[in-house]
Coordinates of C-alpha atoms (C1' of nucleotides) in Angstrom, one line a residue:
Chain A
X1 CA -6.8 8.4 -5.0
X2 CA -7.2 12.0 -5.9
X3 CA -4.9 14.2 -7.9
X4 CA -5.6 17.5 -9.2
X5 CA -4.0 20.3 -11.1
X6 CA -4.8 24.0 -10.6
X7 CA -8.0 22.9 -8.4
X8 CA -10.4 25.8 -7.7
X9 CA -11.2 25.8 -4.0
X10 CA -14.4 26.6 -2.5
X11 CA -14.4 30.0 -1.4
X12 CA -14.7 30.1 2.2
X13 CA -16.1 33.2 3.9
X14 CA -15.9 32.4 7.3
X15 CA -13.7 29.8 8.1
X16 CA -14.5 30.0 11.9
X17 CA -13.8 27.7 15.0
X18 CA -14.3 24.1 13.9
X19 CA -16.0 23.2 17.2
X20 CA -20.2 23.7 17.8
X21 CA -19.1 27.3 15.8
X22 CA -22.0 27.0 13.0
X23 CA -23.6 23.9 14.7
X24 CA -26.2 23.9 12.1
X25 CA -24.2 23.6 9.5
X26 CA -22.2 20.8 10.4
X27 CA -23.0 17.4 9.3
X28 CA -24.9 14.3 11.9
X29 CA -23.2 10.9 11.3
X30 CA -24.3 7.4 11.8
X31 CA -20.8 5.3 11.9
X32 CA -21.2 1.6 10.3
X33 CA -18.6 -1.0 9.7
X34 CA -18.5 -3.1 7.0
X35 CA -16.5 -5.8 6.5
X36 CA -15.2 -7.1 2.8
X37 CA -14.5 -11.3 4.3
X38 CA -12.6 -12.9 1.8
X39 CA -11.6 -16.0 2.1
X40 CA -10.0 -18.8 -0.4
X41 CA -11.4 -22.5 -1.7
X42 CA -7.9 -24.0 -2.6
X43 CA -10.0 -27.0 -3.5
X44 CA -11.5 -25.7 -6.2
X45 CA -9.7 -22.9 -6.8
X46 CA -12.1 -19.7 -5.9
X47 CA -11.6 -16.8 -4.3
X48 CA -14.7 -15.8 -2.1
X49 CA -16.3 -12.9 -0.8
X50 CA -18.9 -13.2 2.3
X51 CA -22.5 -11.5 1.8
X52 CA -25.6 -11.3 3.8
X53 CA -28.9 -11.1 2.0
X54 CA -30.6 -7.5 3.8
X55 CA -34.3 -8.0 4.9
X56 CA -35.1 -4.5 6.1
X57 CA -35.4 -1.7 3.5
X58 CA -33.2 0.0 1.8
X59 CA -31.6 -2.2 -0.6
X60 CA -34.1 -5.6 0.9
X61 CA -33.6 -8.6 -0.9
X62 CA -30.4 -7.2 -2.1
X63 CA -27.0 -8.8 -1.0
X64 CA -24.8 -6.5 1.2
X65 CA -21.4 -6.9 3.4
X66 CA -21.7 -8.0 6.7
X67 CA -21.6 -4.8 8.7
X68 CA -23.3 -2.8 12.1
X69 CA -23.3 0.5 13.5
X70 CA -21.0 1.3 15.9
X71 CA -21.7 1.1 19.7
X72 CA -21.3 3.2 22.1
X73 CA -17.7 2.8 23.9
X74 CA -16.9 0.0 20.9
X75 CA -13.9 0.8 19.0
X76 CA -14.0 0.7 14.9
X77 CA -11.9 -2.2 14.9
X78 CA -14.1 -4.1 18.0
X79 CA -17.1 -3.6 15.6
X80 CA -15.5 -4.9 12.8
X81 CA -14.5 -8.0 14.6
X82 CA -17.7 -7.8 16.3
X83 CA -19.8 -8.1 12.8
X84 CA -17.1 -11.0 11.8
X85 CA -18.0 -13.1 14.9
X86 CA -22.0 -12.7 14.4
X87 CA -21.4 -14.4 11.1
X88 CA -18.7 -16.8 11.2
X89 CA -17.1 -18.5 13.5
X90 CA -13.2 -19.3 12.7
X91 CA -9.7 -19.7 14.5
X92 CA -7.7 -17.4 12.3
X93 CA -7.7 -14.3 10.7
X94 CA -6.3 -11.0 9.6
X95 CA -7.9 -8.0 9.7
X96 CA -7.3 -4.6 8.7
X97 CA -9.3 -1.4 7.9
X98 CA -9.5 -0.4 4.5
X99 CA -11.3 2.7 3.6
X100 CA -13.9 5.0 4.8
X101 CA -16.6 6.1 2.4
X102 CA -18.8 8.7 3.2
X103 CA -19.8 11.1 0.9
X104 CA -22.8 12.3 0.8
X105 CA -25.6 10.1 -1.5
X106 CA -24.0 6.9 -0.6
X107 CA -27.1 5.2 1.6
X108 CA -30.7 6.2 0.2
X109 CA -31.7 6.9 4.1
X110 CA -30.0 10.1 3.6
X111 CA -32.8 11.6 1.4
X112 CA -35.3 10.2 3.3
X113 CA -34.9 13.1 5.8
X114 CA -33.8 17.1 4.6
X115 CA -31.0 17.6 6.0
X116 CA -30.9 14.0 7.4
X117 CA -28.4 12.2 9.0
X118 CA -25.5 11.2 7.2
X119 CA -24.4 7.2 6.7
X120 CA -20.5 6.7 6.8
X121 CA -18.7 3.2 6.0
X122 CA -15.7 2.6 7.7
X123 CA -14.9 -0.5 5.8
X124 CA -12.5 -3.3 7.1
X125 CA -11.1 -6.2 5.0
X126 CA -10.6 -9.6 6.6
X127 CA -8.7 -13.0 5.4
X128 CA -10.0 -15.9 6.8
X129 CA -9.0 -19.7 6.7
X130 CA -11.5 -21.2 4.4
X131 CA -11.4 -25.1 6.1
X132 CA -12.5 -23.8 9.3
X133 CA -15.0 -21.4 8.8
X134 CA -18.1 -21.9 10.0
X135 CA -21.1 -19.6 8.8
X136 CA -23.2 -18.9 12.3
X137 CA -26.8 -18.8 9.6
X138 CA -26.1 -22.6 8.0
X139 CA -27.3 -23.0 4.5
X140 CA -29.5 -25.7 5.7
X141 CA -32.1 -23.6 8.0
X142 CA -35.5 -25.2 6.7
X143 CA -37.7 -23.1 4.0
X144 CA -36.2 -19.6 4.8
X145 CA -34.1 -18.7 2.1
X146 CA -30.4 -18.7 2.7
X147 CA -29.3 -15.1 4.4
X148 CA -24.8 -15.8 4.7
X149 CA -23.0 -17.6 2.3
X150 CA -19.8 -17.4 0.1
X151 CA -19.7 -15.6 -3.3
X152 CA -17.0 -16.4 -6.1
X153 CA -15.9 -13.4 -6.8
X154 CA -16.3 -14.5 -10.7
X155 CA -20.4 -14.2 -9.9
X156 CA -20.8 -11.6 -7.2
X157 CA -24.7 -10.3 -7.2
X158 CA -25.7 -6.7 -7.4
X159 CA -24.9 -5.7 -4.3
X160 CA -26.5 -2.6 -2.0
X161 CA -25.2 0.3 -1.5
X162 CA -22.3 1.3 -2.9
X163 CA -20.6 -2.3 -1.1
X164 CA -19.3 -3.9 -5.0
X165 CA -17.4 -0.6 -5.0
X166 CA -15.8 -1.7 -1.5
X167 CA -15.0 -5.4 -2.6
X168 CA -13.2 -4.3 -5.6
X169 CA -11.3 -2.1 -3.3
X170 CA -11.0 -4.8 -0.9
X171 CA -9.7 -7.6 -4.1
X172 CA -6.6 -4.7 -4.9
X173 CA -5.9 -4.7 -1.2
X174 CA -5.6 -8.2 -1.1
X175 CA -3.2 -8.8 -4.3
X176 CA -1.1 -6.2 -2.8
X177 CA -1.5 -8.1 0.2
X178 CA -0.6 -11.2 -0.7
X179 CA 2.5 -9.8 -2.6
X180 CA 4.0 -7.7 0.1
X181 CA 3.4 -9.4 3.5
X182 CA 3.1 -12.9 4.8
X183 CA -0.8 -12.8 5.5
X184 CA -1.1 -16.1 3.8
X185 CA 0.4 -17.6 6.8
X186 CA -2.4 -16.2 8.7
X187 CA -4.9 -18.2 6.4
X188 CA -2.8 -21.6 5.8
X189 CA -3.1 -24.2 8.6
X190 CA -0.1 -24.2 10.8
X191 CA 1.6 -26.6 8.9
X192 CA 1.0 -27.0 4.9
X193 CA 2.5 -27.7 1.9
X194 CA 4.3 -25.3 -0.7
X195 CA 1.8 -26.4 -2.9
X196 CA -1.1 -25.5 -0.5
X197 CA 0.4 -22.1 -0.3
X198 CA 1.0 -21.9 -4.5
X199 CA -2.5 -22.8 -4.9
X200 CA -3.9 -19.6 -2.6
X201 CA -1.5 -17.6 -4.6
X202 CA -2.4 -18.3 -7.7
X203 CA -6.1 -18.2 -6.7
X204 CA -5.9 -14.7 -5.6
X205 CA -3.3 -13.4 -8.1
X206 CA -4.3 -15.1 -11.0
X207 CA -3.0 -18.0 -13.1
X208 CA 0.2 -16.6 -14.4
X209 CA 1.3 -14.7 -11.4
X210 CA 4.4 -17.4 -11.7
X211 CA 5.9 -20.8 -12.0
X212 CA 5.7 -23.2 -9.6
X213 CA 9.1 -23.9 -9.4
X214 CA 10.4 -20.5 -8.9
X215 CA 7.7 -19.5 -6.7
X216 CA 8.9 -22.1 -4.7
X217 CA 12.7 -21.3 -5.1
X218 CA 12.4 -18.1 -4.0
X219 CA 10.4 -18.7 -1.2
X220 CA 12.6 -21.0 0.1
X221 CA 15.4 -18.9 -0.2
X222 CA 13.9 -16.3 2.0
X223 CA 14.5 -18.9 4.9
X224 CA 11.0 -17.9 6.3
X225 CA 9.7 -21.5 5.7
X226 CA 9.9 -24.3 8.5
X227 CA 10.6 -27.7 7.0
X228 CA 9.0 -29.9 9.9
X229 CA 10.2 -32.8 8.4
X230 CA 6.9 -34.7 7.8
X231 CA 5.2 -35.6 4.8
X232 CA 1.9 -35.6 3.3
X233 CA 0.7 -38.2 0.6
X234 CA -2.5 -36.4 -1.2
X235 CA -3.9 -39.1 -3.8
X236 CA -1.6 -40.9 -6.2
X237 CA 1.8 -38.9 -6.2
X238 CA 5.3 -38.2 -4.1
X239 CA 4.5 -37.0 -0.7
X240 CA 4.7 -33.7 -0.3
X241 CA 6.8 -32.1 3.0
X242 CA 5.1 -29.9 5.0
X243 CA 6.4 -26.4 6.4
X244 CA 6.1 -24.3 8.6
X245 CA 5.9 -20.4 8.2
X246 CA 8.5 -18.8 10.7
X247 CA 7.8 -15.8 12.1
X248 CA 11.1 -15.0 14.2
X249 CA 13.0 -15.6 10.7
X250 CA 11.1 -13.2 8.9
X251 CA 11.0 -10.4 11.7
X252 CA 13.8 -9.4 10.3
X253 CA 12.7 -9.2 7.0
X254 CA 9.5 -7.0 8.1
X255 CA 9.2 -3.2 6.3
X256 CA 11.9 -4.5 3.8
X257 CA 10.5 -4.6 0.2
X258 CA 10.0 -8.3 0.1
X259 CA 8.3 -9.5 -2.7
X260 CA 6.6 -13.4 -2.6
X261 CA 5.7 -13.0 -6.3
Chain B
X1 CA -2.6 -3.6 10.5
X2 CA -3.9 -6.6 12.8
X3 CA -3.5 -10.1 12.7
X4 CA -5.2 -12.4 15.7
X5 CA -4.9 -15.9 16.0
X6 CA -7.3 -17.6 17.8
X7 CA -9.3 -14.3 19.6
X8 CA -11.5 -14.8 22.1
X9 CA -15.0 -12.6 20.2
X10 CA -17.0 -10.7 23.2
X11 CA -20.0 -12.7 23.5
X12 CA -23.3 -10.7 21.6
X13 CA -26.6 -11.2 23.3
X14 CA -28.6 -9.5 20.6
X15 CA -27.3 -9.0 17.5
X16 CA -30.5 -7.6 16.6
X17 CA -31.3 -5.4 13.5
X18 CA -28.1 -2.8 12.5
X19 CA -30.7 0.3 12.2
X20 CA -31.7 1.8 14.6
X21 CA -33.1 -1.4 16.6
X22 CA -31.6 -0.3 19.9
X23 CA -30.8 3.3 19.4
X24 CA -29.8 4.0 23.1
X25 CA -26.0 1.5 22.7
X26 CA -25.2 3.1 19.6
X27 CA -22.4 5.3 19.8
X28 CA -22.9 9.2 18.7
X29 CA -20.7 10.7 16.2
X30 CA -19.1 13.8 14.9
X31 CA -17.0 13.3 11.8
X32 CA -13.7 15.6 11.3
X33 CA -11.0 15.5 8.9
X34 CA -6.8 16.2 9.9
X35 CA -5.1 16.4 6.9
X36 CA -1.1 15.5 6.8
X37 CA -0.1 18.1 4.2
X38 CA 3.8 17.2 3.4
X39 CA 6.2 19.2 1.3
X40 CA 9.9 19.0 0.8
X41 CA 11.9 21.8 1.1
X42 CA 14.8 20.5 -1.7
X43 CA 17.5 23.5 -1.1
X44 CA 17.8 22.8 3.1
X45 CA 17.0 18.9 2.4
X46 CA 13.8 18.8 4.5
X47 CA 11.2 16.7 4.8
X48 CA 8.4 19.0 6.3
X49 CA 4.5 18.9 7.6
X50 CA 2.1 21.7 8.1
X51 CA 0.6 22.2 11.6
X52 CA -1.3 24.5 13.7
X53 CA -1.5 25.8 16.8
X54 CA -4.7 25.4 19.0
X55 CA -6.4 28.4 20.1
X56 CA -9.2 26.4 22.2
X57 CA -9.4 23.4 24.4
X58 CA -8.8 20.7 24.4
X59 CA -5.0 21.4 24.3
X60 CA -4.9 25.4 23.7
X61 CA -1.7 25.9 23.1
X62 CA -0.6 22.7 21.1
X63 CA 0.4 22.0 17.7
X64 CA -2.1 19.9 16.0
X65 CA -3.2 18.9 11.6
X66 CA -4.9 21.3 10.3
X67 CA -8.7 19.9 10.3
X68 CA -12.1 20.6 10.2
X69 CA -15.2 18.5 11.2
X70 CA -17.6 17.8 8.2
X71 CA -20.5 19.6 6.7
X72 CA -23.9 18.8 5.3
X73 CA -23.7 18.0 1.8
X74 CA -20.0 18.2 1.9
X75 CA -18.1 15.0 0.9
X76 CA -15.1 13.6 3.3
X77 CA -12.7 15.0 0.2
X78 CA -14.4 18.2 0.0
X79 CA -13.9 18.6 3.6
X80 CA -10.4 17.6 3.3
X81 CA -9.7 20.3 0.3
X82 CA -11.3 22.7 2.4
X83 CA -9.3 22.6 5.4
X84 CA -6.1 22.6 2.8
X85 CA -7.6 25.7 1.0
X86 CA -7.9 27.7 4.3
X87 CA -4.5 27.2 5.3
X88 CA -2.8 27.3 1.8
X89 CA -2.8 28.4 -1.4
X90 CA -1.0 25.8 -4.3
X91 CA -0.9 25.1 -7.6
X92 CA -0.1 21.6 -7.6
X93 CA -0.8 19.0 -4.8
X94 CA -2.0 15.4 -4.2
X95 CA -4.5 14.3 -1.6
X96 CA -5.9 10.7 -0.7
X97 CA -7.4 9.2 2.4
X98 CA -5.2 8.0 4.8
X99 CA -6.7 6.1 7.5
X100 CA -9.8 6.6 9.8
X101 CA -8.7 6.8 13.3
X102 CA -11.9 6.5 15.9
X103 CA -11.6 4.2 18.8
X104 CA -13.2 5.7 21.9
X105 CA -11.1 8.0 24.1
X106 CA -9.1 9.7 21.6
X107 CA -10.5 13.2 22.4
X108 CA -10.6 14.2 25.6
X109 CA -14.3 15.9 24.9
X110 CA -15.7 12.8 24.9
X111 CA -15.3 12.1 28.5
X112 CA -16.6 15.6 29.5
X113 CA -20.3 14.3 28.5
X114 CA -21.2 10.8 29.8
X115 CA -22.0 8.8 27.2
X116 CA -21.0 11.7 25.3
X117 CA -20.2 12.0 21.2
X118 CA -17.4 10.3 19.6
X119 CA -14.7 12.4 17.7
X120 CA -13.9 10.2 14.8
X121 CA -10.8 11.7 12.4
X122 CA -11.0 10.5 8.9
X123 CA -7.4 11.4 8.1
X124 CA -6.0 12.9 4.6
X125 CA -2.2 12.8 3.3
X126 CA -0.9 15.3 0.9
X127 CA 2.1 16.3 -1.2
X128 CA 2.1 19.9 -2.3
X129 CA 4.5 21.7 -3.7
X130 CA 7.2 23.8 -1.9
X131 CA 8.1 26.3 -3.6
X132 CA 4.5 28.2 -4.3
X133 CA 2.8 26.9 -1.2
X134 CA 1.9 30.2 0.4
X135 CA 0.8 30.1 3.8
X136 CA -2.9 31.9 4.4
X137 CA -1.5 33.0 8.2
X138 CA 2.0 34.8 7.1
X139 CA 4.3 34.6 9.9
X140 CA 4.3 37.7 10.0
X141 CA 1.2 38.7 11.5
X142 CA 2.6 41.7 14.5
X143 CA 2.9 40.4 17.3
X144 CA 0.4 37.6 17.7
X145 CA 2.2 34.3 17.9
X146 CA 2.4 32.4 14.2
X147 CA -0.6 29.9 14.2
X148 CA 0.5 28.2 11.5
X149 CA 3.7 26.9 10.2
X150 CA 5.7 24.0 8.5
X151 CA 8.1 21.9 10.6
X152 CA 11.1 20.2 9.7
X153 CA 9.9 16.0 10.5
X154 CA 13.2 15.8 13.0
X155 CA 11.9 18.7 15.3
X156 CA 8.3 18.2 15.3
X157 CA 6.8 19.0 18.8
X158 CA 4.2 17.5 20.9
X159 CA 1.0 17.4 19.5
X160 CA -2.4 17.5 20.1
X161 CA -5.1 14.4 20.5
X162 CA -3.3 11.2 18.2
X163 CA -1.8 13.5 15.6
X164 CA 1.9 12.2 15.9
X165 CA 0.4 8.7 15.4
X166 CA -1.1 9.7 12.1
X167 CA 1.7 12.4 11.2
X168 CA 4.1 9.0 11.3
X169 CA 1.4 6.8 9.8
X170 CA 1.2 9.5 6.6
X171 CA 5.2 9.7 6.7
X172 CA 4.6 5.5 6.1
X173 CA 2.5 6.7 3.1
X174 CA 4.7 9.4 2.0
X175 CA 7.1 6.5 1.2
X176 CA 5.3 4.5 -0.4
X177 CA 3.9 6.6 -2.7
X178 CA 7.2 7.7 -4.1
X179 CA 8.3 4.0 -4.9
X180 CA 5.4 2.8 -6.1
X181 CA 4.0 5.5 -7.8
X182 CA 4.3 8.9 -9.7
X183 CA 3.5 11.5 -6.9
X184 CA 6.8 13.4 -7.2
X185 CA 5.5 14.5 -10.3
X186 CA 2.8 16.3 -9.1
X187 CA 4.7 18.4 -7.0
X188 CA 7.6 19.5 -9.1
X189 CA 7.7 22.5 -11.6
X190 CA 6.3 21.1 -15.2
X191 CA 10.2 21.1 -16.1
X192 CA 12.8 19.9 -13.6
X193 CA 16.3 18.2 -13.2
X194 CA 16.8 15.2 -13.0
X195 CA 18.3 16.6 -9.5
X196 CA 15.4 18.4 -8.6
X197 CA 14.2 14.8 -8.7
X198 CA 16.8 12.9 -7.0
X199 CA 16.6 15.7 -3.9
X200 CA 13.5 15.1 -3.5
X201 CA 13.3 11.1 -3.3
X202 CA 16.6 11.6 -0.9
X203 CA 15.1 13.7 1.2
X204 CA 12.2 11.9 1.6
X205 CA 13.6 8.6 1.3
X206 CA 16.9 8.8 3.5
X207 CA 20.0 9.3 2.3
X208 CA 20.9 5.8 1.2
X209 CA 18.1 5.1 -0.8
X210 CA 20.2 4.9 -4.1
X211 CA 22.8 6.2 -5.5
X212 CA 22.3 9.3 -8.0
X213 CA 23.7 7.6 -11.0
X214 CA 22.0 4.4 -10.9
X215 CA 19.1 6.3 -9.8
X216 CA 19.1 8.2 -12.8
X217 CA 19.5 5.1 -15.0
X218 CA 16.7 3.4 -13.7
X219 CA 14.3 7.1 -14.4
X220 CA 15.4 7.4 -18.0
X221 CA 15.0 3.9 -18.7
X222 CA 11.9 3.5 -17.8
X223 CA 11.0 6.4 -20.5
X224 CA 8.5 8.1 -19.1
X225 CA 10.8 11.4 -18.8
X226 CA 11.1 13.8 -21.8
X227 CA 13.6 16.0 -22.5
X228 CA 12.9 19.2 -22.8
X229 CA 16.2 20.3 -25.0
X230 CA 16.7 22.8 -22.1
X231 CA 19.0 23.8 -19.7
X232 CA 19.8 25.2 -16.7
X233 CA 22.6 26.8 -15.0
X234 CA 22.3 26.8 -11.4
X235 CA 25.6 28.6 -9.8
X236 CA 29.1 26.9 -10.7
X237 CA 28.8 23.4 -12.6
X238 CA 27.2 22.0 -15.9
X239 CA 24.3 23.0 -16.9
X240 CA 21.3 21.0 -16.4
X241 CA 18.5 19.2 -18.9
X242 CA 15.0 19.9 -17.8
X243 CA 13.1 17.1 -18.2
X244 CA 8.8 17.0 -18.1
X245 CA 7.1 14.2 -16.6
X246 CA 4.8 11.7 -19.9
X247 CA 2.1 11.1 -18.3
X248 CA 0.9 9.3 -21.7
X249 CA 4.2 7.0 -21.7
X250 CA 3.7 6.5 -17.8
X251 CA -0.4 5.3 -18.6
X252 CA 1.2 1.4 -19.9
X253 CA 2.6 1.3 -16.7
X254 CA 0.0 1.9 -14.4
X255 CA -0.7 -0.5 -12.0
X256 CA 3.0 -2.6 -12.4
X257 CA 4.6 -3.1 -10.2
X258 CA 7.4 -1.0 -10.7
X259 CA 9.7 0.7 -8.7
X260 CA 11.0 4.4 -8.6
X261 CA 13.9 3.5 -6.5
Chain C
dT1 C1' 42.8 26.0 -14.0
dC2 C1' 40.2 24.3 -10.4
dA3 C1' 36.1 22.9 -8.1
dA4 C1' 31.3 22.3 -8.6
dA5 C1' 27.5 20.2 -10.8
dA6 C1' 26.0 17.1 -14.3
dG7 C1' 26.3 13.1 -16.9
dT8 C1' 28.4 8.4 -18.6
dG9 C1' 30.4 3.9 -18.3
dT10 C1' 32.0 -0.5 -16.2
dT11 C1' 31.9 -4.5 -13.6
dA12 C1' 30.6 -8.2 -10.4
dT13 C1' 26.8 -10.0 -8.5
dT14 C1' 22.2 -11.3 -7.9
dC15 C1' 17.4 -12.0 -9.7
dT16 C1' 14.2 -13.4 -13.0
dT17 C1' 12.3 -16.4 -16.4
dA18 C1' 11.3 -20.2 -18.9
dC19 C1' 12.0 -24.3 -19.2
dA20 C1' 13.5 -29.4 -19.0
dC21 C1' 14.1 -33.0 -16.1
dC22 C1' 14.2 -36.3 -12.0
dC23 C1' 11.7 -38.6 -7.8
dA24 C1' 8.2 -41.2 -5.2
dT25 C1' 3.8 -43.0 -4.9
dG26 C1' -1.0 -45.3 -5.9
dA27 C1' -3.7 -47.5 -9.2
Chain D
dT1 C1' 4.4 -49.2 -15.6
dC2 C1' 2.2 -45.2 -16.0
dA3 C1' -0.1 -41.2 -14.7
dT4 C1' 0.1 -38.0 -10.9
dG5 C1' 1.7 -34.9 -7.7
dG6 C1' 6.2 -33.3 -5.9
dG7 C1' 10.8 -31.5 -6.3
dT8 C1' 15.5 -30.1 -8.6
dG9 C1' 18.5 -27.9 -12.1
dT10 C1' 20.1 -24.8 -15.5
dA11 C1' 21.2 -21.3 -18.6
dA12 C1' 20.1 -16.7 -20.9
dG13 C1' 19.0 -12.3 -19.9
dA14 C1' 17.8 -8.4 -16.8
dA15 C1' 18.3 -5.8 -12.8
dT16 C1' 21.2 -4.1 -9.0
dA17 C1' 24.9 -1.9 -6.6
dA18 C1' 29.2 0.2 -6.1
dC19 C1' 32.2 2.4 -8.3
dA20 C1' 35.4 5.3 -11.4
dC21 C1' 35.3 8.5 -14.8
dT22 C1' 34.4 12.4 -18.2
dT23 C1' 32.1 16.8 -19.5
dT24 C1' 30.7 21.5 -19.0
dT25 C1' 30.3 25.4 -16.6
dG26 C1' 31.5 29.7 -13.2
dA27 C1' 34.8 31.8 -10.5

DNA sequence: TCAAAAGTGTTATTCTTACACCCATGA
DNA sequence: TCATGGGTGTAAGAATAACACTTTTGA
């Protein structure tokens, strides 16, 4: 992220023990997680990012990521998938931590008190099946205005904090994602269509990522792909065969520089 | 770094309000930094890490990353460049975040208090520069032991708390940064060999990574080398062209996907 | 004049890209 | 019988990998 030249350090006078040495010096943290939930409409053709609308101050009104402090004895990763589960209910998923961010000025509650407590994002980024998703706060909850739902990523709010800098952290992780590793498999239903999985590429990557035809010769050829030997008939047009993505072929394959693009 | 199908989601009684609703379950933090500072010593073909040895508990005595825990006012990057400053003086380096490592039971302090802070480590990775890194602890220091010191990657020892897991997660890093991007740059001279520069993918890389010709193609093709018009001589053999690094014919290219190796 | 270090060239093979074209089905 | 969605083929050019080879220097 960083790269200097020459940089002129600090100067440190006393450089000391690092533990309980200059207690007073050190900075207090409050440890959230919070999770970038993307997730992709093949129907339409939209990649989408999951926000909650806040209701306590700061940032109220405002949409935000779905996050929580971490709990005593919770791991960062159990509150990650804790937050995940308060929200949505689905069957799969991939998860994976993204960044931290915690300088200092990043949550308004900082300046609230001198010297106050400090707020640090550990932020995780999750890919979940769009068909099954089930959003635990339903759009239909009588007067009260929505609170979850799904944002294109074309019309993303303002959003609290510093969290739109964390999404578009969380969009680069997923291209790279998507181009590097089989996390798409993770996202498809067990058995789908090459099309199915062309259409989530080209969601997430953009239009002209590739061809359909080569994208589908070369993943082919990478003998990762199940042919189960049935057939799906989608509207007017040839049925389509459906695959299956299979994880003892590509074990093989894993840490090699595979590209699917 | 995860992937679950199907997980079973610990049941949440009270999701309740994220600040401070019930203060008593959330968990207490103190936030450190351990840098993975990496060089490569290109004359004895090393691949090396900086480390320190403990003078308190937990695990006196043991090599560990140089860290620090985090100050007020002081960002997660300052802390990281301060921790490298006090250990080591360079000219040219690179630094980005690694990973946050945090689950519970990762340092052994914690279980001395009940229901006692958590030690979270937001990790750093850098490159720096072999040849003017000068070590703030010389080795030779009387007769006190040497408390600081780079190891070769093949002999490093037992360390302290997680740090082999993050040394080989940055190691991960390290290699990925050197296909995919430009860091070997910032840790050469200004002017080096196209040697210089194949020593130090090798070493990092492995042996077999490529072979010097082709790798040496594929460099001046992708024209982001100038040459200098200068040469070197080092010992028997033909001299050398030194060659700079563009970093204005290397700005196109940012972000493609290309590959150094 | 030889070995070391640097640099060039060659070739077979594979990959990529941009297409054109064929197949099976419902309306 | 045609539009639609699915699937196959191909040919030019680029990239890769494994080499052999030449050049320039110090000893």
């Amino acid at each position: 992220m960083t790269s200097i030249h020459s940089p002129s350090y600090p100067t440190v006078v006393n450089p000391g023990s690092p533990i309980a040495d200059r207690p007073t010096v050190l900075a207090e943290f409050v440890v959230g997680v919070d999770n970038v939930i993307f997730s992709v409409d093949t129907l339409e053709n939209r990649l989408l990012v999951l926000l909650v609308n806040r209701r306590q101050d700061p940032f109220a009104g405002y949409w935000s990521l779905p996050g929580t402090l971490v709990r005593q004895g919770e791991s960062l990763e159990a509150a990650a998938y804790r937050t995940l589960s308060e929200k949505i209910r689905v069957k799969n998923l991939y998860l994976e931590q993204l960044y931290t961010f915690g300088g200092p000025d990043r949550d308004p509650r900082e300046s609230s008190t001198a010297y106050g407590t400090r707020y640090l994002s550990v932020s995780y980024f999750a890919l979940v099946r769009y068909e099954d998703a089930e959003l635990i706060c339903p759009p239909e909850s009588g007067t009260t205005p929505q609170r979850i739902r799904w944002f294109s990523m074309e019309q993303i709010p303002d959003l609290a904090f510093d969290h739109r800098r964390i999404v578009q952290y969380g969009q680069r992780r997923l291209c790279s994602k998507l181009e590097y590793s089989p996390v798409a498999f993770e996202v498809l239903p067990d058995t789908f269509t090459l099309n199915d999985l062309y259409q989530l590429y080209s969601t997430v990557l953009g239009e002209n990522f590739s061809d359909y035809s080569n994208f589908r010769a070369r993943l082919l050829k990478l003998g990762i792909l199940q042919d189960t030997g049935e057939k799906i008939t989608r509207g007017a047009g040839r049925p389509a065969s459906l695959y299956r993505f299979d994880p003892d072929a590509f074990a093989p394959l894993k840490d090699k520089p595979l590209l699917f693009v």
